[in-house]
Short mmCIF file of C-alpha atoms (C1' of nucleotides) in Angstrom, two decimals:
data_model
loop_
_atom_site.label_atom_id
_atom_site.label_comp_id
_atom_site.label_asym_id
_atom_site.label_seq_id
_atom_site.Cartn_x
_atom_site.Cartn_y
_atom_site.Cartn_z
CA MET A 135 21.27 45.69 -7.80
CA ARG A 136 17.75 45.80 -7.82
CA ARG A 137 15.58 45.72 -10.68
CA SER A 138 11.81 47.16 -11.42
CA ARG A 139 8.72 44.41 -10.55
CA GLU A 140 8.37 44.60 -14.13
CA ASP A 141 11.36 43.66 -14.64
CA ALA A 142 12.18 40.90 -11.86
CA ALA A 143 8.21 39.16 -13.24
CA GLU A 144 9.81 39.20 -16.51
CA THR A 145 13.25 37.16 -15.53
CA ARG A 146 11.21 34.92 -13.34
CA ARG A 147 9.13 34.11 -17.09
CA LYS A 148 12.68 33.32 -19.24
CA ILE A 149 13.66 31.48 -16.07
CA VAL A 150 10.77 29.46 -16.12
CA ASP A 151 10.93 29.74 -19.90
CA ALA A 152 14.66 28.90 -19.75
CA ALA A 153 14.32 25.81 -17.85
CA ALA A 154 11.54 24.09 -19.71
CA ARG A 155 13.40 24.50 -22.06
CA LEU A 156 16.63 22.71 -20.75
CA PHE A 157 15.10 20.12 -18.96
CA ARG A 158 13.06 18.69 -21.87
CA GLY A 159 16.37 18.66 -23.78
CA ARG A 160 18.36 17.31 -21.11
CA GLY A 161 16.28 15.77 -18.32
CA ILE A 162 16.41 17.25 -14.83
CA ALA A 163 19.32 15.47 -13.58
CA GLY A 164 21.29 16.78 -17.00
CA VAL A 165 20.50 20.63 -15.57
CA GLY A 166 21.58 23.10 -12.69
CA ILE A 167 20.21 25.62 -11.71
CA ALA A 168 23.57 27.95 -13.27
CA ASP A 169 22.71 26.31 -16.51
CA VAL A 170 19.06 27.51 -16.20
CA MET A 171 20.83 31.15 -15.58
CA SER A 172 23.40 31.33 -17.33
CA ALA A 173 21.27 30.70 -20.48
CA LEU A 174 19.42 34.41 -19.78
CA GLY A 175 23.36 36.04 -18.61
CA MET A 176 22.49 35.90 -15.03
CA THR A 177 24.24 34.48 -12.45
CA VAL A 178 22.98 31.47 -9.66
CA GLY A 179 22.35 33.62 -6.69
CA GLY A 180 19.55 35.17 -8.12
CA PHE A 181 17.24 31.99 -8.32
CA TYR A 182 16.99 31.64 -4.97
CA ARG A 183 15.03 35.31 -5.37
CA HIS A 184 11.81 33.41 -7.76
CA PHE A 185 12.14 30.52 -6.51
CA ALA A 186 12.51 28.05 -3.00
CA SER A 187 14.53 24.82 -4.99
CA LYS A 188 15.36 23.67 -7.74
CA ASP A 189 12.43 20.88 -7.23
CA ALA A 190 9.89 24.24 -7.57
CA LEU A 191 11.79 24.64 -10.19
CA VAL A 192 11.47 21.63 -11.99
CA ALA A 193 7.41 21.39 -11.56
CA GLU A 194 6.91 25.03 -13.03
CA ALA A 195 8.64 24.25 -15.98
CA ILE A 196 6.93 21.15 -16.94
CA GLU A 197 3.42 23.10 -16.41
CA ALA A 198 4.50 25.88 -18.43
CA ALA A 199 6.31 23.11 -20.69
CA SER A 200 2.51 21.19 -20.98
CA VAL A 201 0.82 24.38 -20.98
CA GLU A 202 2.81 25.60 -23.94
CA THR A 203 2.74 22.71 -26.43
CA THR A 204 -1.12 21.59 -25.73
CA THR A 205 -2.88 25.31 -26.67
CA GLY A 206 -2.26 27.42 -28.73
CA SER A 207 -1.22 26.65 -32.44
CA ARG A 208 1.73 24.79 -31.35
CA ALA A 209 3.10 21.41 -32.51
CA PHE A 210 1.50 18.43 -32.02
CA ALA A 211 -1.63 20.76 -30.74
CA HIS A 212 -3.28 20.89 -34.35
CA ALA A 213 -5.75 18.85 -33.52
CA VAL A 214 -8.90 19.09 -35.71
CA LYS A 215 -11.98 18.18 -34.31
CA GLY A 216 -12.86 14.17 -34.91
CA LYS A 217 -9.94 14.23 -36.69
CA ALA A 218 -7.03 12.43 -35.05
CA ALA A 219 -4.89 11.89 -37.78
CA ALA A 220 -3.47 15.39 -38.53
CA MET A 221 -2.83 15.36 -34.17
CA ILE A 222 -1.25 11.30 -34.85
CA ASP A 223 0.59 12.75 -37.47
CA GLY A 224 2.39 15.97 -35.60
CA TYR A 225 3.17 14.13 -32.29
CA LEU A 226 4.82 11.91 -34.28
CA SER A 227 6.97 13.64 -36.56
CA ARG A 228 10.40 13.56 -37.07
CA LEU A 229 10.43 17.46 -36.43
CA HIS A 230 8.67 16.35 -32.69
CA ARG A 231 11.24 13.25 -31.94
CA ASP A 232 14.20 15.90 -32.99
CA HIS A 233 13.49 18.73 -31.18
CA PRO A 234 12.07 17.27 -27.28
CA ASP A 235 13.69 20.90 -25.42
CA ASN A 236 10.81 22.06 -27.24
CA GLY A 237 7.94 19.41 -27.46
CA CYS A 238 6.09 17.20 -25.49
CA PRO A 239 7.43 16.99 -21.71
CA VAL A 240 5.16 14.40 -20.79
CA ALA A 241 7.25 12.10 -23.46
CA ALA A 242 9.98 13.97 -22.72
CA LEU A 243 10.48 13.93 -19.39
CA CYS A 244 8.34 10.29 -18.23
CA THR A 245 10.75 8.23 -16.68
CA ASP A 246 13.12 10.94 -14.93
CA VAL A 247 10.26 12.54 -13.38
CA ALA A 248 9.53 8.70 -11.65
CA HIS A 249 12.42 9.47 -9.17
CA GLU A 250 11.09 13.15 -8.43
CA LYS A 251 8.68 14.34 -5.20
CA ARG A 252 5.82 13.75 -5.26
CA ALA A 253 4.12 18.09 -5.95
CA THR A 254 6.55 17.42 -9.47
CA ARG A 255 4.59 14.14 -10.13
CA GLU A 256 1.50 15.41 -9.42
CA VAL A 257 2.22 18.12 -11.97
CA PHE A 258 3.38 15.70 -14.13
CA THR A 259 0.04 14.13 -14.09
CA THR A 260 -1.95 17.09 -15.02
CA ALA A 261 0.04 17.37 -17.95
CA LEU A 262 -0.89 14.27 -18.53
CA ARG A 263 -4.65 14.82 -18.03
CA ARG A 264 -4.18 17.34 -20.86
CA LEU A 265 -2.63 15.60 -23.06
CA VAL A 266 -5.76 13.09 -23.21
CA ASP A 267 -7.65 16.12 -23.48
CA THR A 268 -5.54 17.01 -25.97
CA ILE A 269 -6.28 14.39 -28.03
CA ALA A 270 -9.81 14.46 -27.21
CA ILE A 271 -10.63 17.06 -30.13
CA ALA A 272 -9.38 14.98 -32.14
CA ILE A 273 -11.31 11.32 -30.43
CA PRO A 274 -14.41 13.63 -28.46
CA GLY A 275 -17.47 11.39 -27.30
CA ASP A 276 -18.07 10.24 -23.57
CA THR A 277 -18.43 6.45 -24.13
CA LYS A 278 -16.02 3.72 -22.58
CA ASP A 279 -14.77 3.27 -25.70
CA ALA A 280 -14.22 6.12 -26.46
CA ARG A 281 -12.09 6.84 -23.10
CA GLU A 282 -10.11 4.22 -23.35
CA ARG A 283 -9.35 4.98 -26.75
CA ARG A 284 -7.78 8.29 -25.80
CA LEU A 285 -5.87 6.61 -22.79
CA PHE A 286 -5.07 3.68 -25.66
CA THR A 287 -3.19 6.56 -27.95
CA ALA A 288 -1.67 8.52 -25.27
CA ALA A 289 0.39 5.66 -24.42
CA ALA A 290 1.05 4.49 -27.82
CA LEU A 291 1.95 8.11 -28.85
CA VAL A 292 4.14 8.81 -25.68
CA GLY A 293 5.94 5.16 -26.40
CA ALA A 294 6.57 5.89 -29.87
CA LEU A 295 8.33 9.09 -29.65
CA VAL A 296 10.90 8.30 -26.79
CA LEU A 297 11.28 4.58 -28.59
CA SER A 298 12.35 6.67 -31.46
CA ARG A 299 14.61 8.93 -29.44
CA ALA A 300 16.47 6.60 -27.85
CA THR A 301 17.76 4.66 -30.59
CA THR A 302 20.62 4.95 -32.42
CA ASP A 303 19.53 3.10 -35.36
CA THR A 304 18.24 5.15 -37.33
CA ASP A 305 16.60 2.81 -39.40
CA LEU A 306 14.41 1.26 -36.39
CA ALA A 307 13.65 5.11 -35.02
CA ASP A 308 12.16 5.86 -37.99
CA ALA A 309 10.42 2.47 -38.30
CA VAL A 310 8.88 2.73 -34.77
CA LEU A 311 7.29 6.07 -35.70
CA ASP A 312 5.97 5.16 -38.83
CA ALA A 313 4.38 2.14 -37.64
CA THR A 314 3.10 3.85 -35.09
CA ARG A 315 1.16 6.25 -36.70
CA LYS A 316 0.29 3.95 -39.74
CA GLN A 317 -1.34 1.60 -37.00
CA LEU A 318 -2.83 4.46 -35.05
CA ARG A 319 -5.09 5.97 -37.78
CA ASP A 320 -6.88 2.06 -38.57
CA VAL A 321 -7.65 1.42 -34.75
CA MET B 193 43.39 -9.56 0.34
CA ARG B 194 42.82 -11.59 -3.28
CA ARG B 195 40.46 -13.94 -3.68
CA SER B 196 40.24 -16.91 -6.22
CA ARG B 197 39.07 -16.69 -9.90
CA GLU B 198 35.50 -18.42 -9.45
CA ASP B 199 35.03 -16.02 -6.29
CA ALA B 200 36.22 -12.68 -8.48
CA ALA B 201 33.95 -14.06 -11.17
CA GLU B 202 30.78 -14.66 -9.17
CA THR B 203 31.00 -10.63 -7.83
CA ARG B 204 31.35 -8.83 -10.70
CA ARG B 205 28.06 -11.32 -11.37
CA LYS B 206 26.76 -10.25 -8.66
CA ILE B 207 27.64 -6.33 -9.45
CA VAL B 208 25.71 -6.32 -12.40
CA ASP B 209 23.05 -8.40 -11.01
CA ALA B 210 22.44 -5.58 -8.06
CA ALA B 211 23.48 -2.71 -10.68
CA ALA B 212 20.43 -3.96 -12.64
CA ARG B 213 17.90 -4.17 -10.10
CA LEU B 214 18.72 -0.82 -8.81
CA PHE B 215 19.38 1.69 -11.67
CA ARG B 216 15.78 0.11 -13.38
CA GLY B 217 14.36 1.26 -9.55
CA ARG B 218 15.84 4.40 -9.07
CA GLY B 219 17.02 5.48 -12.72
CA ILE B 220 20.73 5.55 -13.90
CA ALA B 221 21.66 8.79 -12.07
CA GLY B 222 19.77 8.35 -8.81
CA VAL B 223 22.15 5.35 -8.28
CA GLY B 224 25.87 5.68 -7.10
CA ILE B 225 29.01 2.94 -7.49
CA ALA B 226 29.15 3.05 -3.85
CA ASP B 227 25.23 2.34 -4.02
CA VAL B 228 25.38 -0.65 -6.18
CA MET B 229 28.81 -1.98 -4.22
CA SER B 230 27.01 -1.33 -0.49
CA ALA B 231 24.21 -4.17 -2.32
CA LEU B 232 26.47 -6.65 -1.90
CA GLY B 233 28.59 -5.26 1.70
CA MET B 234 31.74 -4.57 -0.46
CA THR B 235 33.57 -1.10 -0.62
CA VAL B 236 33.58 1.55 -3.47
CA GLY B 237 37.44 0.81 -4.33
CA GLY B 238 37.05 -2.73 -5.40
CA PHE B 239 34.91 -2.12 -8.15
CA TYR B 240 37.09 -0.86 -10.71
CA ARG B 241 38.85 -4.12 -10.58
CA HIS B 242 36.38 -5.08 -12.43
CA PHE B 243 34.57 -2.14 -14.59
CA ALA B 244 36.64 0.56 -16.44
CA SER B 245 33.75 3.41 -15.17
CA LYS B 246 30.24 3.42 -13.97
CA ASP B 247 29.51 3.95 -18.36
CA ALA B 248 31.19 0.17 -18.79
CA LEU B 249 28.81 -1.10 -15.76
CA VAL B 250 25.35 1.06 -16.95
CA ALA B 251 25.71 -0.69 -20.40
CA GLU B 252 26.51 -4.50 -19.05
CA ALA B 253 22.96 -4.01 -16.26
CA ILE B 254 20.82 -2.70 -18.98
CA GLU B 255 21.90 -5.63 -21.40
CA ALA B 256 21.67 -7.98 -18.05
CA ALA B 257 18.78 -7.06 -17.37
CA SER B 258 17.10 -7.31 -20.96
CA VAL B 259 18.21 -10.77 -21.61
CA GLU B 260 16.92 -11.91 -18.12
CA THR B 261 13.38 -10.52 -18.80
CA THR B 262 13.13 -11.46 -22.47
CA THR B 263 14.15 -15.03 -22.01
CA GLY B 264 13.50 -17.87 -20.35
CA SER B 265 9.97 -17.69 -17.81
CA ARG B 266 10.17 -14.11 -16.22
CA ALA B 267 7.41 -11.37 -16.17
CA PHE B 268 5.93 -10.69 -19.08
CA ALA B 269 8.18 -13.62 -21.32
CA HIS B 270 5.49 -14.92 -21.55
CA ALA B 271 4.68 -15.18 -24.85
CA VAL B 272 2.53 -17.91 -26.46
CA LYS B 273 2.99 -18.27 -30.29
CA GLY B 274 0.26 -15.75 -32.00
CA LYS B 275 -1.14 -15.60 -28.77
CA ALA B 276 -0.97 -12.38 -27.50
CA ALA B 277 -3.29 -12.06 -25.01
CA ALA B 278 -0.32 -13.52 -22.13
CA MET B 279 2.18 -11.89 -23.02
CA ILE B 280 0.12 -8.53 -23.21
CA ASP B 281 -1.49 -9.19 -20.12
CA GLY B 282 2.12 -10.11 -18.39
CA TYR B 283 3.38 -6.76 -20.03
CA LEU B 284 0.96 -4.34 -18.43
CA SER B 285 0.49 -5.85 -14.99
CA ARG B 286 0.32 -4.31 -12.23
CA LEU B 287 2.97 -6.42 -10.39
CA HIS B 288 5.50 -5.40 -13.95
CA ARG B 289 3.97 -1.61 -13.27
CA ASP B 290 4.75 -1.58 -9.28
CA HIS B 291 8.00 -3.70 -9.54
CA PRO B 292 9.80 -1.35 -12.36
CA ASP B 293 13.32 -3.00 -10.88
CA ASN B 294 12.41 -6.54 -11.67
CA GLY B 295 10.84 -5.21 -15.32
CA CYS B 296 12.06 -4.51 -19.00
CA PRO B 297 14.61 -2.18 -18.88
CA VAL B 298 13.74 -0.72 -22.11
CA ALA B 299 10.89 0.53 -20.11
CA ALA B 300 12.76 1.40 -16.83
CA LEU B 301 15.35 3.10 -18.33
CA CYS B 302 13.63 5.14 -22.12
CA THR B 303 14.10 8.30 -21.29
CA ASP B 304 17.04 8.26 -18.80
CA VAL B 305 19.38 6.71 -21.57
CA ALA B 306 18.36 9.03 -24.02
CA HIS B 307 21.27 11.09 -22.77
CA GLU B 308 23.57 8.99 -22.51
CA LYS B 309 26.93 7.75 -24.27
CA ARG B 310 26.42 6.28 -27.87
CA ALA B 311 27.69 2.82 -26.30
CA THR B 312 24.50 2.76 -23.48
CA ARG B 313 22.41 3.74 -26.04
CA GLU B 314 23.33 1.46 -28.51
CA VAL B 315 23.24 -1.69 -26.24
CA PHE B 316 19.82 0.08 -25.47
CA THR B 317 19.11 -0.55 -29.04
CA THR B 318 19.90 -4.42 -28.94
CA ALA B 319 17.21 -4.34 -25.68
CA LEU B 320 14.50 -2.80 -27.66
CA ARG B 321 14.77 -5.06 -30.45
CA ARG B 322 14.90 -8.01 -28.37
CA LEU B 323 11.59 -7.18 -26.67
CA VAL B 324 10.15 -6.73 -30.50
CA ASP B 325 11.48 -10.48 -30.99
CA THR B 326 9.90 -11.75 -27.71
CA ILE B 327 7.13 -9.79 -29.09
CA ALA B 328 6.91 -11.91 -32.51
CA ILE B 329 6.46 -14.85 -30.07
CA ALA B 330 2.74 -14.08 -30.35
CA ILE B 331 2.87 -11.88 -32.79
CA PRO B 332 4.14 -13.64 -35.43
CA GLY B 333 4.54 -13.17 -38.70
CA ASP B 334 7.32 -11.99 -42.02
CA THR B 335 4.74 -9.65 -43.91
CA LYS B 336 4.63 -5.45 -43.59
CA ASP B 337 1.16 -5.59 -41.38
CA ALA B 338 2.95 -7.78 -39.00
CA ARG B 339 6.46 -6.10 -38.77
CA GLU B 340 4.46 -2.86 -37.47
CA ARG B 341 2.08 -4.61 -35.94
CA ARG B 342 4.92 -4.96 -33.75
CA LEU B 343 6.65 -1.85 -33.44
CA PHE B 344 3.64 -0.44 -32.92
CA THR B 345 2.87 -3.07 -29.63
CA ALA B 346 6.27 -2.52 -28.46
CA ALA B 347 5.89 1.79 -28.73
CA ALA B 348 2.55 0.37 -26.88
CA LEU B 349 3.03 -1.00 -24.26
CA VAL B 350 6.36 0.73 -23.42
CA GLY B 351 3.87 3.65 -23.14
CA ALA B 352 1.51 2.43 -21.30
CA LEU B 353 3.96 1.12 -17.97
CA VAL B 354 5.27 4.38 -18.01
CA LEU B 355 2.32 6.67 -18.07
CA SER B 356 0.98 3.86 -15.48
CA ARG B 357 4.74 4.15 -13.31
CA ALA B 358 4.92 8.14 -13.54
CA THR B 359 0.95 9.17 -12.41
CA THR B 360 -0.24 9.98 -8.99
CA ASP B 361 -3.43 9.50 -9.26
CA THR B 362 -3.68 5.85 -9.31
CA ASP B 363 -6.89 5.67 -11.10
CA LEU B 364 -5.78 7.03 -14.48
CA ALA B 365 -2.75 5.12 -13.51
CA ASP B 366 -4.93 1.16 -13.80
CA ALA B 367 -7.07 2.86 -16.16
CA VAL B 368 -4.25 3.51 -18.89
CA LEU B 369 -2.83 0.38 -18.18
CA ASP B 370 -6.85 -1.37 -18.49
CA ALA B 371 -7.69 0.47 -21.43
CA THR B 372 -4.21 -0.03 -23.41
CA ARG B 373 -4.56 -4.12 -22.62
CA LYS B 374 -8.13 -3.90 -24.23
CA GLN B 375 -7.56 -2.15 -26.91
CA LEU B 376 -4.12 -4.07 -27.90
CA ARG B 377 -5.86 -6.86 -28.14
CA ASP B 378 -8.73 -5.85 -30.78
CA VAL B 379 -5.87 -4.65 -33.30
"C1'" DT C 176 55.23 -32.14 -3.55
"C1'" DG C 177 57.09 -28.24 -1.55
"C1'" DT C 178 58.90 -23.31 -1.01
"C1'" DA C 179 59.32 -18.63 -3.02
"C1'" DC C 180 57.45 -14.97 -5.01
"C1'" DA C 181 54.32 -12.34 -7.77
"C1'" DT C 182 50.00 -10.95 -8.83
"C1'" DC C 183 46.00 -9.37 -8.10
"C1'" DA C 184 40.96 -8.24 -5.50
"C1'" DG C 185 39.32 -6.08 -1.70
"C1'" DT C 186 39.32 -1.91 1.76
"C1'" DG C 187 39.26 2.39 2.82
"C1'" DA C 188 40.81 6.69 2.62
"C1'" DA C 189 41.82 10.28 -0.05
"C1'" DC C 190 40.85 13.30 -4.53
"C1'" DG C 191 38.91 16.62 -7.76
"C1'" DC C 192 34.65 18.23 -9.09
"C1'" DG C 193 30.00 19.84 -9.86
"C1'" DC C 194 25.75 21.07 -7.95
"C1'" DG C 195 21.94 23.14 -4.58
"C1'" DT C 196 21.92 26.44 -1.61
"C1'" DT C 197 23.58 30.51 1.24
"C1'" DC C 198 25.03 35.47 2.36
"C1'" DA C 199 27.22 40.00 2.27
"C1'" DC C 200 26.79 43.57 -0.73
"C1'" DT C 201 25.32 46.89 -4.59
"C1'" DG C 202 22.63 50.31 -6.07
"C1'" DA C 203 17.93 51.04 -8.67
"C1'" DT C 204 13.71 51.36 -7.51
"C1'" DG C 205 9.60 51.72 -4.39
"C1'" DT C 206 7.29 54.21 0.09
"C1'" DA C 207 6.21 57.19 3.44
"C1'" DC C 208 5.99 62.07 4.47
"C1'" DT D 225 6.12 67.71 -5.82
"C1'" DG D 226 10.69 66.38 -3.48
"C1'" DT D 227 13.57 64.12 -0.05
"C1'" DA D 228 15.26 60.05 3.14
"C1'" DC D 229 15.18 55.69 4.07
"C1'" DA D 230 13.84 51.12 3.01
"C1'" DT D 231 13.25 46.93 0.53
"C1'" DC D 232 15.02 43.84 -3.04
"C1'" DA D 233 16.95 41.95 -7.70
"C1'" DG D 234 20.66 40.32 -8.80
"C1'" DT D 235 26.56 39.90 -8.56
"C1'" DG D 236 29.83 36.70 -7.08
"C1'" DA D 237 32.38 33.90 -3.42
"C1'" DA D 238 31.81 30.40 -0.25
"C1'" DC D 239 29.94 26.46 2.00
"C1'" DG D 240 28.68 21.72 2.11
"C1'" DC D 241 28.46 17.31 0.76
"C1'" DG D 242 27.99 13.39 -2.60
"C1'" DC D 243 30.16 11.17 -5.98
"C1'" DG D 244 32.95 9.48 -9.91
"C1'" DT D 245 37.38 7.84 -9.40
"C1'" DT D 246 42.33 7.33 -7.79
"C1'" DC D 247 45.13 4.84 -4.60
"C1'" DA D 248 48.90 2.71 -1.30
"C1'" DC D 249 48.08 -1.37 1.53
"C1'" DT D 250 46.68 -6.19 2.81
"C1'" DG D 251 47.43 -10.89 2.04
"C1'" DA D 252 45.13 -15.17 -0.02
"C1'" DT D 253 46.03 -16.83 -4.54
"C1'" DG D 254 48.12 -18.53 -8.65
"C1'" DT D 255 52.37 -19.81 -10.84
"C1'" DA D 256 57.32 -20.87 -11.87
"C1'" DC D 257 61.00 -24.05 -10.06
#
DNA sequence: TGTACATCAGTGAACGCGCGTTCACTGATGTAC
DNA sequence: TGTACATCAGTGAACGCGCGTTCACTGATGTAC
């Protein structure tokens, strides 16, 4: 039956939130519309009152996850002006590694997204820029070197997290995180 | 009809080669058994004379791609003793970025693999070790710092390549590659 | 060396399943008067 | 403010499609004598 506009808007928000969590945790191909809707205790049919397609949801979920993780006081967003160490430690923490569903969407979906439609990849590109902007709080400056160090830091952070998650050898997984944390601080 | 043992062995090799190329290029979920077999001009049925399942093929394809890219004179394998620059330049080249199907399987499949079966993830872990061993030709030494720099370099290389591939903004994609190349050389 | 039979690589159709999407329907909400 | 009607959020089943896997079959290859 019909729901009030506020209820409908809240349902939409809940769909995006659940999708953002599920896609990061199990990959884009690993999550179906039915999974997302049943996470809210709803059935599939209702989904298409809110979104035109799964692709549209994927794009919005990445955007939401990106904003959520880089603004406010979430996870690695503990970026302190001119102090890169705190942000690096947060991003490369075991907590962040072990909870991808709640973490950086750039790290969680970077190879998944390579095979998605252009619109989705553009949202991902915006998410990457947002990550680099967050790093800029810790590594400020308008010099060429500062800009390069931000991009370099982004690459090292994402690479280390992704490799640490993919590895079954827990010693190696921890070593990648520790080595990257230490070396990045010295740069 | 039945083929000779040599023919059969060659077919098996061709299946692994085609799979290694296709999985890297289009992702594990993006490639079906029919795609792999039709790349050889064969039909699906024959596949199961050689492999027990798609999972088994995935594992073997990753292994093959890993060996192929880290030994001999392929792509980024131009590692020169004590000279990291050549290897870094090769790995972070536009050629490598624009041809994932022929490149490092660790970079091509790092988030895909996170949602695969344990056996596949173990093969991936071996591939990561092999990448670090290749880096060890350029960055040798048994000190703690040398070991850390190898893991750090692996993270930065993989992260930069993956981000450069995922980004739609070609300026940003190139900048990530260039910045990482430059910064890694200074470490 | 030659012959009869067993083996098995590859074919092509079929099966079962899951997934994205559609649709007729329900009944509460929103709106026009 | 009250009433009659239109709207539309959500249901649950169905559709179409692609994919991994199976299977009966074919005929060349390998083997036993």
